[in-house]
Amino acid sequence: MKRLKLEDLRRIARSHFDDLRVERLEGSLRWEASGRHRYYQTLWAATGRTEREALENLLGLPTDKSDFSPYNAVEELLNGRSS
């Protein structure tokens, strides 16, 4: 799947979340994206190594399988594979 441009990710996130904020965490190299989901009316937050990754995580977009994530690690353990 082709990755979306950063501006497209921002536009999609703004359409799903009110009060969307994307900022670098103080004293860290990580980014945080957060906002109030328009349908569920709950606060959502996600972090990432880059602004793009934080937005992708907030939107629940699939990432590269080569990237480490706890979900991939659990899936591999359940399927009997280890890295």
Short mmCIF file of C-alpha atoms in Angstrom, two decimals, residues 10-21 33-44 58-59:
data_model
loop_
_atom_site.label_atom_id
_atom_site.label_comp_id
_atom_site.label_asym_id
_atom_site.label_seq_id
_atom_site.Cartn_x
_atom_site.Cartn_y
_atom_site.Cartn_z
CA ARG A 10 -3.35 15.74 8.69
CA ARG A 11 -6.50 16.38 6.63
CA ILE A 12 -7.92 12.92 7.41
CA ALA A 13 -7.08 13.25 11.11
CA ARG A 14 -8.78 16.68 11.28
CA SER A 15 -11.90 15.15 9.73
CA HIS A 16 -12.04 12.42 12.42
CA PHE A 17 -10.85 14.31 15.50
CA ASP A 18 -11.80 17.62 17.11
CA ASP A 19 -9.05 19.57 18.88
CA LEU A 20 -6.35 17.62 17.02
CA ARG A 21 -2.88 18.26 18.40
CA ALA A 33 -0.97 13.01 18.24
CA SER A 34 -4.16 13.43 20.24
CA GLY A 35 -7.73 14.60 19.87
CA ARG A 36 -11.40 13.98 20.69
CA HIS A 37 -12.96 11.44 18.34
CA ARG A 38 -16.00 13.01 16.68
CA TYR A 39 -18.15 9.87 16.71
CA TYR A 40 -17.18 8.26 20.03
CA GLN A 41 -16.60 11.56 21.89
CA THR A 42 -13.60 10.12 23.71
CA LEU A 43 -10.00 11.28 23.89
CA TRP A 44 -7.54 9.34 21.76
CA LEU A 58 -3.76 7.65 15.84
CA LEU A 59 -5.74 6.80 12.70
#
